Short mmCIF file of C-alpha atoms in Angstrom, two decimals:
data_model
loop_
_atom_site.label_atom_id
_atom_site.label_comp_id
_atom_site.label_asym_id
_atom_site.label_seq_id
_atom_site.Cartn_x
_atom_site.Cartn_y
_atom_site.Cartn_z
CA MET T 30 0.00 0.00 0.00
CA HIS T 31 1.35 3.40 -0.96
CA LYS T 32 1.63 5.73 2.02
CA TYR T 33 0.88 9.36 1.39
CA ASN T 34 3.06 11.99 2.97
CA TYR T 35 0.46 14.27 4.46
CA THR T 36 0.16 16.44 7.55
CA ILE T 37 -2.82 17.10 9.76
CA ARG T 38 -3.40 20.54 11.21
CA ARG T 39 -6.16 22.80 12.48
CA GLU T 40 -8.36 24.58 9.94
CA GLN T 41 -7.26 28.11 9.03
CA PRO T 42 -9.53 30.81 7.54
CA ALA T 43 -7.76 30.44 4.18
CA ASP T 44 -8.78 26.73 4.09
CA ILE T 45 -12.54 27.29 4.08
CA GLU T 46 -13.09 27.19 0.30
CA ALA T 47 -10.81 24.16 -0.11
CA ILE T 48 -12.67 22.35 2.71
CA ASP T 49 -15.91 23.00 0.84
CA GLN T 50 -14.45 21.53 -2.36
CA VAL T 51 -12.90 18.50 -0.61
CA THR T 52 -16.21 17.76 1.12
CA LYS T 53 -18.25 18.02 -2.08
CA ALA T 54 -15.79 15.78 -3.95
CA ALA T 55 -15.66 13.20 -1.15
CA PHE T 56 -19.43 12.78 -0.98
CA ALA T 57 -20.28 13.24 -4.68
CA SER T 58 -20.67 9.52 -5.36
CA ALA T 59 -21.45 8.26 -1.85
CA ALA T 60 -24.68 6.27 -1.78
CA TYR T 61 -25.47 7.37 1.78
CA SER T 62 -24.83 11.07 1.18
CA SER T 63 -27.49 13.70 1.76
CA GLY T 64 -25.61 16.08 -0.53
CA THR T 65 -25.60 18.65 2.28
CA GLU T 66 -22.32 17.77 4.00
CA SER T 67 -20.51 20.95 2.89
CA LEU T 68 -23.54 23.02 3.97
CA ILE T 69 -23.51 21.31 7.38
CA ILE T 70 -19.85 22.26 7.91
CA LYS T 71 -20.55 25.86 6.88
CA ALA T 72 -23.54 26.02 9.25
CA LEU T 73 -21.51 24.54 12.13
CA ARG T 74 -18.80 27.14 11.54
CA THR T 75 -21.32 30.01 11.28
CA ASN T 76 -23.13 28.87 14.43
CA GLY T 77 -19.91 28.55 16.44
CA GLN T 78 -20.39 24.79 16.81
CA LEU T 79 -17.27 23.56 15.01
CA THR T 80 -15.38 22.36 18.11
CA VAL T 81 -12.63 20.59 16.16
CA SER T 82 -11.93 21.20 12.48
CA LEU T 83 -8.83 19.51 11.11
CA VAL T 84 -7.47 19.27 7.59
CA ALA T 85 -5.12 16.79 5.93
CA GLU T 86 -2.70 18.48 3.58
CA GLU T 87 -0.30 17.01 1.06
CA GLU T 88 2.28 19.28 -0.58
CA GLY T 89 0.17 22.35 0.17
CA VAL T 90 -3.06 20.84 -1.18
CA LEU T 91 -5.98 19.95 1.10
CA ILE T 92 -6.92 16.30 0.65
CA GLY T 93 -9.15 15.75 3.69
CA HIS T 94 -11.19 17.32 6.47
CA ILE T 95 -12.94 16.28 9.69
CA ALA T 96 -15.52 18.16 11.74
CA ILE T 97 -16.43 17.61 15.39
CA SER T 98 -19.36 19.40 17.02
CA PRO T 99 -21.21 19.24 20.35
CA VAL T 100 -24.23 16.97 20.75
CA ILE T 101 -27.07 17.23 23.23
CA ILE T 102 -27.90 14.23 25.41
CA SER T 103 -31.42 14.06 26.82
CA SER T 104 -30.18 13.15 30.31
CA GLY T 105 -28.19 16.38 30.44
CA SER T 106 -24.76 14.71 30.32
CA LYS T 107 -22.15 17.23 29.21
CA GLY T 108 -18.94 16.96 27.24
CA TRP T 109 -20.13 14.75 24.39
CA PHE T 110 -19.41 15.49 20.74
CA GLY T 111 -20.36 14.18 17.30
CA LEU T 112 -17.74 13.16 14.74
CA GLY T 113 -18.45 14.04 11.14
CA PRO T 114 -18.57 14.76 8.37
CA VAL T 115 -15.20 13.19 7.49
CA SER T 116 -14.07 13.91 3.94
CA VAL T 117 -11.15 12.66 1.84
CA ILE T 118 -10.87 13.42 -1.87
CA PRO T 119 -11.61 10.28 -3.90
CA SER T 120 -8.08 9.84 -5.28
CA LYS T 121 -6.68 9.65 -1.72
CA GLN T 122 -9.36 7.41 -0.18
CA GLY T 123 -8.23 4.03 1.08
CA PHE T 124 -4.74 5.17 2.04
CA GLY T 125 -5.25 5.99 5.73
CA VAL T 126 -5.98 9.71 5.45
CA GLY T 127 -9.46 9.37 6.96
CA SER T 128 -8.09 7.15 9.73
CA GLY T 129 -5.41 9.73 10.50
CA LEU T 130 -8.02 12.48 10.68
CA ILE T 131 -10.27 10.42 12.98
CA ARG T 132 -7.41 9.58 15.35
CA ALA T 133 -6.22 13.21 15.43
CA ALA T 134 -9.74 14.49 16.08
CA THR T 135 -10.52 12.04 18.87
CA ASP T 136 -7.08 12.80 20.41
CA ALA T 137 -7.93 16.53 20.28
CA LEU T 138 -11.23 15.84 22.08
CA GLU T 139 -9.46 13.83 24.77
CA GLN T 140 -6.96 16.67 25.26
CA GLN T 141 -9.94 19.01 25.76
CA HIS T 142 -11.21 16.62 28.49
CA ALA T 143 -14.33 15.66 26.54
CA ALA T 144 -16.45 12.87 28.04
CA GLY T 145 -16.94 11.10 24.73
CA CYS T 146 -17.76 11.12 21.06
CA VAL T 147 -20.55 9.67 18.93
CA VAL T 148 -20.57 8.81 15.26
CA LEU T 149 -23.13 7.73 12.72
CA GLY T 150 -21.36 5.40 10.32
CA GLU T 151 -20.25 1.95 9.27
CA PRO T 152 -19.68 -0.18 12.40
CA SER T 153 -16.81 -2.20 10.93
CA TYR T 154 -14.94 1.00 10.00
CA TYR T 155 -15.48 3.06 13.16
CA GLY T 156 -15.03 0.01 15.39
CA ARG T 157 -11.32 0.15 14.53
CA PHE T 158 -11.13 3.39 16.52
CA GLY T 159 -12.93 2.04 19.58
CA PHE T 160 -16.47 3.13 18.68
CA ARG T 161 -19.17 0.68 19.79
CA SER T 162 -22.96 0.54 19.82
CA ASP T 163 -24.43 0.81 23.30
CA ALA T 164 -28.15 0.66 23.99
CA ARG T 165 -27.85 3.17 26.84
CA LEU T 166 -27.17 6.01 24.38
CA GLN T 167 -29.40 6.18 21.31
CA TYR T 168 -29.92 8.20 18.18
CA LEU T 169 -33.50 7.77 17.03
CA HIS T 170 -33.03 8.88 13.40
CA ALA T 171 -30.95 5.97 12.11
CA PRO T 172 -30.55 2.21 12.60
CA ALA T 173 -29.05 1.50 16.04
CA ALA T 174 -26.10 -0.50 14.66
CA TYR T 175 -24.81 2.56 12.80
CA PHE T 176 -24.86 4.85 15.84
CA GLN T 177 -21.74 4.26 17.91
CA ILE T 178 -20.03 5.82 20.88
CA LEU T 179 -16.51 6.23 22.23
CA SER T 180 -16.30 7.12 25.91
CA PHE T 181 -13.08 8.78 27.07
CA THR T 182 -14.02 8.43 30.77
CA GLY T 183 -15.41 4.89 30.77
CA GLU T 184 -18.84 6.25 31.68
CA ILE T 185 -21.74 6.00 29.24
CA PRO T 186 -24.73 8.27 29.75
CA GLU T 187 -28.27 7.07 29.21
CA GLY T 188 -30.57 8.91 26.87
CA THR T 189 -31.01 10.05 23.32
CA VAL T 190 -28.61 12.16 21.28
CA GLU T 191 -29.44 15.13 19.11
CA TYR T 192 -27.00 16.81 16.77
CA ASP T 193 -26.79 20.57 16.36
CA ASN T 194 -29.47 22.18 14.18
CA SER T 195 -26.72 22.76 11.59
CA PHE T 196 -27.29 19.14 10.53
CA ASN T 197 -30.83 20.00 9.45
CA VAL T 198 -29.75 22.22 6.54
CA THR T 199 -31.24 21.44 3.15
CA SER T 200 -29.77 22.04 -0.25
#
């Protein structure tokens, strides 16, 4: 497998247009895409809800992006965040860029003393990073197997999760 020489860093204001393009390209042919991923990221940024925004860069060109935003848990538990969207341009998918972004983002959350992170995605993929389904914490808008959690404290709150209203944007 060819390893790409890329770096991961925090989003800068000059990256915003490139993030938009990377996100659109990454989801253009995805069967599960709503087509609104780039709009979600813009809305999160505008609403001050983009807690972690990292980019993967190769030779000065953005090739990937990850967004992390706060989620609301019905029980009132604090310090939980949602991972996604994660975007890697199609020509660089399958080479570990997305994995690097996910690890860097969850590390950043742990450094900020977050309680945990949730993700809506493929269990076999996100399971590699420690995400697991747990019936105590639920997301009612998708099949339970695809909603997974990663607790940084070992504690798992009970309740339902809601993402920021930025996720409700429509094209």
